[in-house]
Amino acid sequence: MTQTRSRRAGPDPSGLYLPRTARVVRAENLTRQDRLIEIALPEGQALGHRPGQFVQVSLLGYGEAPISVSSGPQQTGSFELCVRRLGNVTTALHALQPGDPVGIRGPFGNGFPMDHLVGRDCLVVAGGIGLAPLRSVIHSILARRERYGRLIVLHGARREEDILFRDEIAEWQQDPRNEVLLTVDEPTPGWKGRVGVITTLFPEIEVDPANLVVVAMVGPPVMYRFVILELRGLGIKNDQMFMSLERRMKCGVGKCGHCQIDGRCVCVDGPVFSGTEIMAMHEAI
Amino acid sequence: MAPSALSAADVRSVLARAMESTAVLAPVRRGRSSFAFQWIADPAEAVFSYPRTILPPKQALLPPREDLFVFQRAPEPAVRPPAAPDPITLFGVHPCDLAAIGQLDWAMQERHGICDPNYAARRAHTTIIGLECLPDEYCFCPSVGTAHTRAGADLFLTPVGEEFVAEALTEKGEALLASAGEKRAPSAEARDTWEHWAEDKESRVSRRLKAQPKELPDLLEAEYESEVWEATAARCYSCGTCTSVCPTCFCFDVEDVVEVGLASGARRRQYDSCQFLEFASVAGGHNFRGERPDRVRHRWFRKFVHLNREYGDAFCVGCGRCTKFCTADIGLVEVLNSIVEASE
Ligand SMILES: Cc1cc2nc3c(=O)[nH]c(=O)nc-3n(C[C@H](O)[C@H](O)[C@H](O)COP(=O)(O)OP(=O)(O)OC[C@H]3O[C@@H](n4cnc5c(N)ncnc54)[C@H](O)[C@@H]3O)c2cc1C
Ligand code: SF4
Ligand code: SF4
Ligand code: FES
């Protein structure tokens, strides 16, 4: 770890906790609990994010929540968030309508190592709302499809109606270089896909472990452990896996202490960590 | 700058000078043997000798509760930074608390290269008058190298007999000193006491850490699974007193508060504690430190492993507050020493 004692403070910090007042451009329910919200910053400002980064979204009087940017960096003029309704802030965010103001800070965090993906196959492992940040990676790949190899997406949801971005998934599947495999925990009548947790999809894919990068976000820590075991089984090394971790966050800028895993700040050093980093930490998964 | 002598009356006139242009936070007697840092209205309120306050002077720089910004919700949403803070003087800051302010400066202004604007605004207009002290049974400042800290103080006072030896360490300190009138050299006797203060102070400390701060990261990591965490957790109440009295703890929670009428409000931060059950819980039910031993270990690891590595020194100044005020009589040094002993 580096000694940062003498490092200088950044540029004018006065805006650190002040959100920019952005506007909702479009909002639509994707599932009964997930809402896609398209947002434009004031005066046409660009967000300038990398896939895997997040913003602190706030509604004055309700509070703030960290939410991953779900659109790709190629989309300019606006960006998208996919918000699952879980508590105070996320419920208030679900009530947003086009034209409504919304506070934005960020983007924050490191993001996925997109350069590392160039020329390689990409395996996306997305449990539930984990598809939100990974969609940004997918959009980035699709925008410059020729730079990348195969794109394999594994997505697990509780029920068929909880599967995110179904229309887009159908589009992704039009291209023979892309593959999408879906599974649900609770099958409803008519469901023809797989049943079970996301790891049930692994035996169905064939990958070239030497030329593959995995990006994943899968939910509770135990799921990460299972996924890592499966990936190892496929011959994939720790330094080829990049996982986005979730922690409680209050500041997003390395001050409040909530997001710490061992010696790392998820909001600044993460949220994306390599398998090697994750295995070296006690508290990660 | 050669030290000069001040009488108690001189110190009060220095305080009076400081009060002309700044608010002054000083140790004040609260009970027979209890003292607290308070904003004073009269230099006579300040005491010149006190063992330790419950809350450190940190409250002036990182208040227990403060607005990050204020907002209005209607007719149009608008946010505004809080009003610029008034200049302040901290009087009577012991060397350990001076060292703690240095650590907070790093955490709030430099860590990750990110500067906290609210802290920085206060800190930029802060004058500090340090005060030498003698340790009691809870102090272990020599073990963490903070016993003789002067850095951070503009003016530093050492009480010798009825008098004080004053060292001006900055221009601000010089100016304050000048307000006490013509400079006087300390008597030979006072000078002698002053010169031997450090030795005398060290010799009075009984609590000792059995390792160097630099050795702690590896020592503790090797004992990650130690029974000490379970045993300590079995006594701990997760009350958070230890972190709320600590001069180097800086974790906080943030929430929005809305005025009656709902039109305006503030985004407010307040001290939080890693010892509280919900500190690392996320929506949807998962708690990353849901078990008490995990939270107990986290406190020691954060101070003596992680921030120790990142900052380059233990994130503890040996003030003894967490131990003296612990609801369960848990000793910070005792826990560390049992880890050190286990690894021997
Ligand atoms: C880096 C990152 C990216 C995320 N991306 C997304 C996303 O794209 N879509 C999505 O739906 N959700 C995402 N989340 C989770 C989302 O932040 C939480 O669901 C949300 O904060 C819950 O807030 P609430 O007020 O609705 O819930 P409540 O249960 O009312 O929250 C109570 C308090 O706990 C805090 N809190 C609870 N859970 C979390 C949490 N997981 N992270 C931080 N603070 C929490 C809140 O700040 C709040 O103050 C992400 C979390 C992180 C850390
Ligand atoms: S003050 Fe003592 S009892 Fe309370 S949380 Fe700290 S260690 Fe536990
Ligand atoms: S950990 Fe305890 S002894 Fe160390 S600075 Fe904090 S309160 Fe003082
Ligand atoms: S969210 Fe506050 S330190 Fe990471």
Coordinates of N, CA and C and ligand atoms in Angstrom, one line a residue, chain A residues 248-259 265 267, ligand 4:
Chain A
R248 N -22.6 -0.8 2.0 CA -23.3 0.4 2.4 C -22.4 1.6 2.1
M249 N -23.0 2.7 1.6 CA -22.2 3.9 1.2 C -23.0 5.1 1.6
K250 N -22.2 6.0 2.2 CA -22.8 7.3 2.6 C -22.2 8.5 1.9
C251 N -20.9 8.4 1.6 CA -20.3 9.6 1.0 C -19.9 9.4 -0.4
G252 N -19.4 8.2 -0.8 CA -18.9 7.9 -2.1 C -17.6 8.5 -2.4
V253 N -16.9 9.1 -1.4 CA -15.6 9.8 -1.7 C -14.6 9.4 -0.6
G254 N -14.7 8.2 0.0 CA -13.7 7.8 0.9 C -13.6 8.4 2.2
K255 N -14.7 8.9 2.7 CA -14.6 9.6 4.0 C -15.4 8.9 5.1
C256 N -16.6 8.5 4.8 CA -17.6 8.1 5.8 C -17.3 6.8 6.5
G257 N -16.4 5.9 5.9 CA -16.0 4.7 6.5 C -16.9 3.5 6.3
H258 N -18.1 3.7 5.7 CA -19.1 2.6 5.7 C -18.7 1.5 4.7
C259 N -18.0 1.8 3.6 CA -17.9 0.8 2.6 C -16.6 0.0 2.7
C265 N -11.4 0.9 0.3 CA -12.7 1.7 0.2 C -13.4 1.3 -1.0
C267 N -15.9 2.6 -2.4 CA -16.4 3.7 -3.2 C -15.2 4.3 -4.0
Ligands
FES4 S1 -19.0 5.4 0.9 FE1 -18.1 6.7 2.4 S2 -16.1 5.9 2.5 FE2 -16.9 4.8 0.9

